[in-house]
Tab-separated table of C-alpha atoms in Angstrom:
chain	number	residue	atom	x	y	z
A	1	UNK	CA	219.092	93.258	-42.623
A	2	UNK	CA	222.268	94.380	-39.889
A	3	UNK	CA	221.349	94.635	-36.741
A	4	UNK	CA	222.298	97.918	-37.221
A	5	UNK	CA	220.394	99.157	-40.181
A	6	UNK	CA	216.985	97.814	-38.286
A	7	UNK	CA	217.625	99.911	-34.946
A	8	UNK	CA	217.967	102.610	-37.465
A	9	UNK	CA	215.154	102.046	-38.391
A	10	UNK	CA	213.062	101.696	-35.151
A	11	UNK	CA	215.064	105.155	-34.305
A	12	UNK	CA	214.121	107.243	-37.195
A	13	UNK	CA	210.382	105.881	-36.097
A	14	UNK	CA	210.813	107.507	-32.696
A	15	UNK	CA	212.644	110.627	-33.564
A	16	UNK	CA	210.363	111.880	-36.566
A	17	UNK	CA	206.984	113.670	-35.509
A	18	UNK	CA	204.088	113.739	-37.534
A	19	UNK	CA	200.550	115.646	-37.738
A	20	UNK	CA	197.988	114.422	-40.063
A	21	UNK	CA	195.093	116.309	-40.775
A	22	UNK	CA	192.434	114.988	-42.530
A	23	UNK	CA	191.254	116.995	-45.787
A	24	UNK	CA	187.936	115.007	-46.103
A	25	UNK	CA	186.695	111.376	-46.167
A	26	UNK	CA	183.498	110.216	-47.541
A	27	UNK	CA	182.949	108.220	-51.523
A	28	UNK	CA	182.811	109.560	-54.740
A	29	UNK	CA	180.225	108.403	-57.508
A	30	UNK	CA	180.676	108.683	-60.797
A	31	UNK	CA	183.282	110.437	-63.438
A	32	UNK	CA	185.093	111.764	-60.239
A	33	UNK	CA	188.462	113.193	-60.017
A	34	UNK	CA	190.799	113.884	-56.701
A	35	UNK	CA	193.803	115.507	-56.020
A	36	UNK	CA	195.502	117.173	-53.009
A	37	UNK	CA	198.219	118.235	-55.402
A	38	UNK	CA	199.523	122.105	-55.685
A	39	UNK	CA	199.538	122.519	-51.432
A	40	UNK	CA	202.851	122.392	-50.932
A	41	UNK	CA	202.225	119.863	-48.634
A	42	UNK	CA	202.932	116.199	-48.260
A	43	UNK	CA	199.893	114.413	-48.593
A	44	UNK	CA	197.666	110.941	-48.354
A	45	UNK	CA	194.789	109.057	-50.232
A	46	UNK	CA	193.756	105.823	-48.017
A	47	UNK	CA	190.869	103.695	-50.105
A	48	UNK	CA	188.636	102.404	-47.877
A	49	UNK	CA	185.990	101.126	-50.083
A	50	UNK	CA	185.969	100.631	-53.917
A	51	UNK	CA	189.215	101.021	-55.782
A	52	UNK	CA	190.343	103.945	-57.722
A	53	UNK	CA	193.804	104.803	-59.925
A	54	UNK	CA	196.458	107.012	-59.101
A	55	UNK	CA	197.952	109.097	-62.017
A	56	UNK	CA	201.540	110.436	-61.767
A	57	UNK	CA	203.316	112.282	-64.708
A	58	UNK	CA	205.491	110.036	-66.573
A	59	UNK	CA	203.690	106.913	-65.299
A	60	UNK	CA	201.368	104.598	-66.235
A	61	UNK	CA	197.768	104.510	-64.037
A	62	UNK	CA	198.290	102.374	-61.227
A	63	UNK	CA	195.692	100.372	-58.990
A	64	UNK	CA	194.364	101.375	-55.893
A	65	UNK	CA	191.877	98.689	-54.094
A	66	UNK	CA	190.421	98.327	-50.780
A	67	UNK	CA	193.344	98.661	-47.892
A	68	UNK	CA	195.241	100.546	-50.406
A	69	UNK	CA	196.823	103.671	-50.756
A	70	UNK	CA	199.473	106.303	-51.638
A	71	UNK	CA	201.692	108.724	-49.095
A	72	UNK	CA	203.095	111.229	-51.271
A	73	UNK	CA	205.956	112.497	-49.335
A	74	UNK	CA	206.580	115.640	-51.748
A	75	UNK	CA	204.091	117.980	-53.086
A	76	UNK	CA	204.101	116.537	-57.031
A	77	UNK	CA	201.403	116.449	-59.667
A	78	UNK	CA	199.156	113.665	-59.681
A	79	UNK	CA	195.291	113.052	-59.372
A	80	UNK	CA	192.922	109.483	-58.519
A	81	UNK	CA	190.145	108.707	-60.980
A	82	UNK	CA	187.796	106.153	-60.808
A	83	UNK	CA	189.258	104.260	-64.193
A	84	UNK	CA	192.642	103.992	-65.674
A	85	UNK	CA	192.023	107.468	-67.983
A	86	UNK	CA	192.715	110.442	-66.539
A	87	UNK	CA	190.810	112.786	-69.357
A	88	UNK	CA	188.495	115.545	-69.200
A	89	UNK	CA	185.737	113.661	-68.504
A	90	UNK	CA	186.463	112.885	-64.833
A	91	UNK	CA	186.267	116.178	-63.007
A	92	UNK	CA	186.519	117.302	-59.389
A	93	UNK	CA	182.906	116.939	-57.813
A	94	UNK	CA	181.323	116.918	-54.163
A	95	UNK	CA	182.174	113.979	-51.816
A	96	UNK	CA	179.287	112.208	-50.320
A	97	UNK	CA	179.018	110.620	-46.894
A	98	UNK	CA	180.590	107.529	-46.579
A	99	UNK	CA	177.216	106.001	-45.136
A	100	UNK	CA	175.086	105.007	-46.400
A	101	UNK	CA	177.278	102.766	-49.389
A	102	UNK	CA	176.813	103.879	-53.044
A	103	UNK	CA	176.724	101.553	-56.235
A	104	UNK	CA	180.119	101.547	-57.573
A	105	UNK	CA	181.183	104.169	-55.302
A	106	UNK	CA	185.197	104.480	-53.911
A	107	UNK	CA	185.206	105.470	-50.108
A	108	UNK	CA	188.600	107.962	-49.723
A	109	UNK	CA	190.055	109.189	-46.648
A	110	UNK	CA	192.762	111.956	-48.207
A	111	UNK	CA	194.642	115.163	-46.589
A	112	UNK	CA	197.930	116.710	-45.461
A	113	UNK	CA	200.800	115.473	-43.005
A	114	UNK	CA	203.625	117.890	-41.388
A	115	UNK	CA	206.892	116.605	-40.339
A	116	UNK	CA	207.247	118.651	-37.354
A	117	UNK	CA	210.392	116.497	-36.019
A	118	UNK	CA	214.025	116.230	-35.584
A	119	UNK	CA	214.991	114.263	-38.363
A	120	UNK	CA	211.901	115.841	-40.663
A	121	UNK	CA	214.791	117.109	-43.373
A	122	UNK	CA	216.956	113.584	-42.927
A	123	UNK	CA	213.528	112.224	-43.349
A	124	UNK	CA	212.699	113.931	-46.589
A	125	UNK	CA	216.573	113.655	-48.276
A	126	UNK	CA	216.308	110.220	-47.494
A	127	UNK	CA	213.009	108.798	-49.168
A	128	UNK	CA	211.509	108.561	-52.100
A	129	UNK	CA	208.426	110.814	-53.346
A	130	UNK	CA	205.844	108.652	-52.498
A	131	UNK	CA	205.143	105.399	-51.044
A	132	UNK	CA	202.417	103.024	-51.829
A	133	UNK	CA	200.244	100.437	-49.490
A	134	UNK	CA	199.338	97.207	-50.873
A	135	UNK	CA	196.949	94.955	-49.477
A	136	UNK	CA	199.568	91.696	-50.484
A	137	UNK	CA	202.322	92.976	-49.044
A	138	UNK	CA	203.406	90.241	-46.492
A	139	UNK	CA	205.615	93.373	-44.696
A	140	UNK	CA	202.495	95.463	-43.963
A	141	UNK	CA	199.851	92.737	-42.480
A	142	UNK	CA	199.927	94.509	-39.398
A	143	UNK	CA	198.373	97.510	-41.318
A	144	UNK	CA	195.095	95.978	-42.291
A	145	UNK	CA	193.195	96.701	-38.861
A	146	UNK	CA	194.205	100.283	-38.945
A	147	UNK	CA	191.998	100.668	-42.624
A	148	UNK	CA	189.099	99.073	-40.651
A	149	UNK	CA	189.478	101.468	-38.088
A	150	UNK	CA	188.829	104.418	-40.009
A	151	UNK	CA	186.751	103.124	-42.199
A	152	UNK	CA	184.378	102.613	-39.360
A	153	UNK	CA	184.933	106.510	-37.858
A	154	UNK	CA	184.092	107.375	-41.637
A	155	UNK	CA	181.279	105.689	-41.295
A	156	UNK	CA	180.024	107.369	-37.769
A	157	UNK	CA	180.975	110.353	-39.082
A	158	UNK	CA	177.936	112.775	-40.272
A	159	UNK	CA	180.438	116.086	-40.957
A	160	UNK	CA	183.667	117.127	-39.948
A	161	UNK	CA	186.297	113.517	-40.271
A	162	UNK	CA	186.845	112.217	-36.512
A	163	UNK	CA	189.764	113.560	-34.570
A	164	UNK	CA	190.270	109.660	-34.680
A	165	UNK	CA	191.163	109.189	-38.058
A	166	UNK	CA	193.997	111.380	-38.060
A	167	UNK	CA	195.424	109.913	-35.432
A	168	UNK	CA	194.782	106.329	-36.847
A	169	UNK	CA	196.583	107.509	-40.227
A	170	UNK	CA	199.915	108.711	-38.160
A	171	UNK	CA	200.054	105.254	-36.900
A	172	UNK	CA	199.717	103.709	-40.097
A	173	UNK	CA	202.376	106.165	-41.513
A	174	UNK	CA	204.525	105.023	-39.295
A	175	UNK	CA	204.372	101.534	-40.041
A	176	UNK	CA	205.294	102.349	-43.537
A	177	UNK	CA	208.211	104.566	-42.482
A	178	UNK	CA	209.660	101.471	-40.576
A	179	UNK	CA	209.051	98.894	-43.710
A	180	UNK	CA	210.741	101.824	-46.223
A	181	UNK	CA	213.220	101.866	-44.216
A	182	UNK	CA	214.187	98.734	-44.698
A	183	UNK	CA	214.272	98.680	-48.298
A	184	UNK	CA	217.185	98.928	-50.598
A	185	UNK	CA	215.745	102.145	-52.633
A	186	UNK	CA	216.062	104.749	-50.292
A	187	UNK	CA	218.525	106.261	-51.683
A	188	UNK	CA	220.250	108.737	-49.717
A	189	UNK	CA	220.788	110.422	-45.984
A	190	UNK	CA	221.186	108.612	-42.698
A	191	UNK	CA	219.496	105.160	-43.827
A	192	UNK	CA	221.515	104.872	-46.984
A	193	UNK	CA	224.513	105.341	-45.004
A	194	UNK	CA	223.347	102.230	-42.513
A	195	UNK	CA	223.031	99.961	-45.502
A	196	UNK	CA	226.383	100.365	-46.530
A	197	UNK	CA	228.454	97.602	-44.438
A	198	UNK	CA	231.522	99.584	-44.692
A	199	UNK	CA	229.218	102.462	-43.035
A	200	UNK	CA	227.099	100.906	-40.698
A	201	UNK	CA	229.828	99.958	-38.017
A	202	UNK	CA	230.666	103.811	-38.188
A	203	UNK	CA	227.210	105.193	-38.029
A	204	UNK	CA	226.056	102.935	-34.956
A	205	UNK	CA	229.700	104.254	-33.247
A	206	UNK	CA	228.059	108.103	-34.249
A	207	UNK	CA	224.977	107.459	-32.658
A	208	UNK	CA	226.317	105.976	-29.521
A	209	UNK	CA	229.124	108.530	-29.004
A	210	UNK	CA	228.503	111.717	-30.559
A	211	UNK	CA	230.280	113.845	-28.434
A	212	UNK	CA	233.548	112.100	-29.305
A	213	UNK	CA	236.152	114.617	-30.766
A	214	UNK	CA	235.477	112.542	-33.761
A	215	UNK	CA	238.177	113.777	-37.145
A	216	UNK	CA	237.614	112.669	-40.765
A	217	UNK	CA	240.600	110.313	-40.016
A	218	UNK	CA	238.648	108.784	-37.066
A	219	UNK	CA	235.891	107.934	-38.848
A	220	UNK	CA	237.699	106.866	-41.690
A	221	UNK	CA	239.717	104.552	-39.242
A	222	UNK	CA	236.132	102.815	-38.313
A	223	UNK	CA	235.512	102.410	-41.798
A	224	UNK	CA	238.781	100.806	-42.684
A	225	UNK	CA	239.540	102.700	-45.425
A	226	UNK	CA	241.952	105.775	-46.561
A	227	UNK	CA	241.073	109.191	-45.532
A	228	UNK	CA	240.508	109.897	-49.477
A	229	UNK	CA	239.045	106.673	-50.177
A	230	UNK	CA	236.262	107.272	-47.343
A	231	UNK	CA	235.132	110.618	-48.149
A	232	UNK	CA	234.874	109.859	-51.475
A	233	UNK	CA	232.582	106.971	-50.912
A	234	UNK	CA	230.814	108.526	-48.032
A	235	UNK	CA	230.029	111.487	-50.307
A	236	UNK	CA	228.376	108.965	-53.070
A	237	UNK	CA	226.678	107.116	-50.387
A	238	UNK	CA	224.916	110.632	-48.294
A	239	UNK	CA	225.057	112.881	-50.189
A	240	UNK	CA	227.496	115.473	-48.364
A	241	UNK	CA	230.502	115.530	-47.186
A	242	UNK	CA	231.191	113.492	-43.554
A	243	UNK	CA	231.474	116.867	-41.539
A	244	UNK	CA	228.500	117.947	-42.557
A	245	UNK	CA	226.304	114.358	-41.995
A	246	UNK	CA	228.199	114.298	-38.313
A	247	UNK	CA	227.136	117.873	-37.589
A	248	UNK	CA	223.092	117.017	-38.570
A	249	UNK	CA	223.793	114.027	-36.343
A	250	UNK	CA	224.640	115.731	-33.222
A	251	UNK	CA	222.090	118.339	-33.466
A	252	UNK	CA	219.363	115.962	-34.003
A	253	UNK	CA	220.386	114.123	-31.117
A	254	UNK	CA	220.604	117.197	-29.127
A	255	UNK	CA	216.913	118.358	-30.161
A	256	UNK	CA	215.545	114.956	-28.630
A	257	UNK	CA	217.911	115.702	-25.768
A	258	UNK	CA	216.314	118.810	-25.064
A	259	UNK	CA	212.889	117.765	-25.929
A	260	UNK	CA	212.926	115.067	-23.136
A	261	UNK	CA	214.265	117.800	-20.652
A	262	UNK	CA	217.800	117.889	-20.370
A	263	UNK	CA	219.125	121.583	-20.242
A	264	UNK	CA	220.439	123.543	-23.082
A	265	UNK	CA	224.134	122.503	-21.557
A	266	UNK	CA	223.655	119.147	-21.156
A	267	UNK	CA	222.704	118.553	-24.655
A	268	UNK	CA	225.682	120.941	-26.084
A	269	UNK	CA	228.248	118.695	-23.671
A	270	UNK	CA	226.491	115.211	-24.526
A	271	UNK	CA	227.159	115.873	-28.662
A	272	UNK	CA	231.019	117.757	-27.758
A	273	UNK	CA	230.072	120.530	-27.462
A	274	UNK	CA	231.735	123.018	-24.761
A	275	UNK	CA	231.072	126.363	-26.110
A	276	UNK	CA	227.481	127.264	-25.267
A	277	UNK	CA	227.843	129.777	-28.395
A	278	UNK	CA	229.407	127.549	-30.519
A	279	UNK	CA	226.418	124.743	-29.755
A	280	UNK	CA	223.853	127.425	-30.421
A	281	UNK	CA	225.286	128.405	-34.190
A	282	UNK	CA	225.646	124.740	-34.998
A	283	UNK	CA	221.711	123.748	-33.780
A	284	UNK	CA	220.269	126.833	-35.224
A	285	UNK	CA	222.339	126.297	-38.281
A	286	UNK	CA	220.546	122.673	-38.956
A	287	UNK	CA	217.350	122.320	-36.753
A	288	UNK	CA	216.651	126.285	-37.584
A	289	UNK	CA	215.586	127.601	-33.912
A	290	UNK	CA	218.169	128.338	-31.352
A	291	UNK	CA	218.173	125.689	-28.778
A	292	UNK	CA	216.101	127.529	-25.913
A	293	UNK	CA	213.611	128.736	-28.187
A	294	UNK	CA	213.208	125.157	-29.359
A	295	UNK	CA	213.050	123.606	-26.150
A	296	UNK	CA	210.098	125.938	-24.879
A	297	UNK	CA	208.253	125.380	-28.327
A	298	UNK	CA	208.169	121.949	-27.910
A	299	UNK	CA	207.381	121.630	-23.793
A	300	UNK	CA	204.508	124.222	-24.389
A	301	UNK	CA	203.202	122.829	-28.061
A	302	UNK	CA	200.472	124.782	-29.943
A	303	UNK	CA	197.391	123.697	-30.516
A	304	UNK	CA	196.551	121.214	-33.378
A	305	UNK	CA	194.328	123.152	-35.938
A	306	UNK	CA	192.197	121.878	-38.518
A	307	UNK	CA	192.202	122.460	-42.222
């Protein structure tokens, strides 16, 4: 991986706020069947105990086991079962307490996640529907403690989920974020961008100085390539068109600007821009609050509720 692709990475990981809340945690017995599908919500299933399989449409059953699981990043059909059919014999049924252990049971921790964050639509264009934990996976050792974690507040828990296990499954969402990342199927937005050499150079000068009066020929120039030639590619690569992808970049570095307490001009100047107005039609236009009204939102946050 580029040097520059992997600071991408670490700074999507800081930029991108999350809330997790969990929907309930405890084992099922029997023909059970579980779904947080039809919320409009990204969601999670964590297996704690047990295993279970995870049904999507179009796909064959696949595994779950202990120190498994599934983020589904989009809201998209899909259910866990306790076997590899999915028929009308497993049903939705009560959860039970995760203590004390059942026979056969499988011990779930499943609910919803927000991306409440600056680069929460860059985020979303970028990666794939879902994203799966395996217990092998060399990349995601560091994960293994976090499952113990919450599978002991599951445990201590004798009704509503600890506050503790929510937070426990943001940080183990964003240890997946930074190994996705990395990989070579996320297809599209900011990160696909980084892994294309002829991109990266251009995308790390971006990031360092967006308030340059930067032209399609200018970036083109970085990229070594013909004005035509660039767009073209840079359009296959993102998505959109280079204006565009250098507008989203500014604002989202303005949002953090403001969000760490620089004032409304500050930010506008730091990303080029000069015209208070003009700054406040572009933010609005991609982070969808003017930039004041942002800035308060986030120094005063509301309260985290619970599902």
């Amino acid at each position: 991986m580029s040097t520059e692709t992997d600071r991408l990475a670490h700074w999507l990981v800081s930029g991108l706020e999350l809330d997790a809340t969990v929907f309930h945690v405890g084992q099922y017995c029997g023909p059970w069947r579980a779904s947080t599908a039809g919320r409009e919500q990204a969601s999670f299933h964590l297996v704690l105990r047990g295993q279970s399989y995870l049904h999507l449409e179009g796909q064959a059953p696949i595994a779950l086991g202990e120190r498994e699981g599934v983020f589904l990043l989009r809201d998209i059909p899909h259910c866990l079962t306790p076997e590899p059919d999915a028929g009308p014999a497993f049903q939705p049924c009560d959860m039970q307490p995760m203590a004390p252990v059942l026979d056969g049971a499988c011990g779930l921790a499943c609910g919803f996640f927000q991306f409440r964050g600056l680069l929460g639509e860059l985020f979303r264009s970028a990666f794939p529907d879902y994203v799966l934990i395996r217990a092998d996976s060399a990349a995601l050792k560091a994960v293994a403690p976090l499952f113990d974690l919450i599978l002991a507040e599951a445990e201590r828990c004798d009704g509503a989920p600890s506050p503790l296990i929510e937070r426990l499954t943001e940080l183990l969402f964003f240890y997946v974020i930074r190994e996705v990342a990395r990989r070579d199927d996320v297809a599209a937005g900011l990160l696909a961008v980084a892994r294309r050499p002829e991109f990266a150079p251009l995308l790390d000068d971006l990031l360092r100085e967006p308030g340059k009066p930067w032209s399609i020929e200018d970036m083109a120039r970085v990229a070594r390539m013909s004005r035509a030639s660039f767009c073209r590619h840079f359009v296959e690569a993102s998505g959109q068109p280079p204006a565009q992808f250098l507008l989203q970049v500014r604002m989202k570095i303005a949002a953090r600007r403001l969000q760490s307490g620089d004032s409304v001009l500050r930010a506008a100047e730091h990303v080029g821009y000069y015209s208070q107005a003009a700054f406040t039609r572009a933010f609005k236009k991609v982070i969808g609050e003017q930039p004041g009204a942002f800035q308060r939102a986030r120094r005063n946050p509301l309260p985290h509720t619970h599902r």
